[in-house]
Tab-separated table of C-alpha atoms in Angstrom:
chain	number	residue	atom	x	y	z
A	1	MET	CA	-15.741	8.228	-8.548
A	2	ALA	CA	-13.807	5.119	-7.627
A	3	LYS	CA	-11.271	5.397	-4.888
A	4	THR	CA	-7.633	5.371	-5.533
A	5	LYS	CA	-6.259	2.010	-4.882
A	6	VAL	CA	-3.052	2.120	-2.807
A	7	VAL	CA	-0.390	-0.499	-1.888
A	8	VAL	CA	2.241	0.012	0.980
A	9	VAL	CA	5.504	-1.416	0.999
A	10	ASP	CA	7.695	-0.991	3.773
A	11	ASP	CA	9.833	-3.349	6.147
A	12	SER	CA	8.612	-1.638	9.104
A	13	ALA	CA	5.380	-3.028	10.558
A	14	LEU	CA	4.785	0.370	12.423
A	15	VAL	CA	5.264	2.281	9.202
A	16	ARG	CA	3.036	0.089	7.215
A	17	SER	CA	0.435	0.228	9.894
A	18	ILE	CA	0.480	3.957	10.322
A	19	LEU	CA	0.413	4.713	6.522
A	20	THR	CA	-2.309	2.205	6.039
A	21	GLU	CA	-4.398	4.161	8.661
A	22	ILE	CA	-3.672	7.401	7.291
A	23	ILE	CA	-4.672	6.302	3.617
A	24	ASN	CA	-7.862	4.557	4.733
A	25	ARG	CA	-8.992	7.728	6.622
A	26	GLN	CA	-9.079	9.499	3.207
A	27	THR	CA	-12.516	9.514	1.626
A	28	ASP	CA	-11.001	9.134	-1.980
A	29	MET	CA	-8.245	6.499	-1.102
A	30	GLU	CA	-8.160	2.861	-0.112
A	31	CYS	CA	-5.268	0.799	0.875
A	32	ILE	CA	-5.639	-2.443	-0.677
A	33	GLY	CA	-2.643	-4.261	0.543
A	34	ALA	CA	0.624	-3.989	2.444
A	35	ALA	CA	3.904	-5.834	2.007
A	36	ALA	CA	7.085	-6.143	4.024
A	37	ASP	CA	9.376	-7.370	1.242
A	38	PRO	CA	9.876	-6.684	-2.449
A	39	LEU	CA	8.863	-10.396	-3.419
A	40	LEU	CA	5.429	-10.069	-1.731
A	41	ALA	CA	5.116	-6.408	-3.028
A	42	ARG	CA	5.608	-7.826	-6.668
A	43	GLU	CA	3.047	-10.342	-6.403
A	44	MET	CA	0.542	-7.812	-4.803
A	45	ILE	CA	1.024	-5.304	-7.499
A	46	ARG	CA	0.425	-8.100	-10.007
A	47	THR	CA	-2.717	-9.356	-8.513
A	48	LEU	CA	-4.251	-6.255	-7.256
A	49	ASN	CA	-3.278	-3.688	-9.722
A	50	PRO	CA	-2.982	-0.531	-7.386
A	51	ASP	CA	-3.231	3.088	-8.733
A	52	VAL	CA	-0.462	4.232	-6.380
A	53	ILE	CA	2.464	2.446	-4.513
A	54	THR	CA	4.116	3.875	-1.503
A	55	LEU	CA	7.660	2.254	-1.360
A	56	ASP	CA	10.422	2.661	1.251
A	57	VAL	CA	13.801	2.649	-0.482
A	58	GLU	CA	16.966	2.244	1.435
């Protein structure tokens, strides 16, 4: 079965790093990208076509 593809979006580099590490430890999930701002996130989502997006909303 294919892994669930995840993109992490958060302005904090520390949070992006921690979430990416946690996600990649899962056997059924893979972090395929991480973005610090909405413009970069939008491009990543368009090109990478993730199954799941984690999004920090303030």
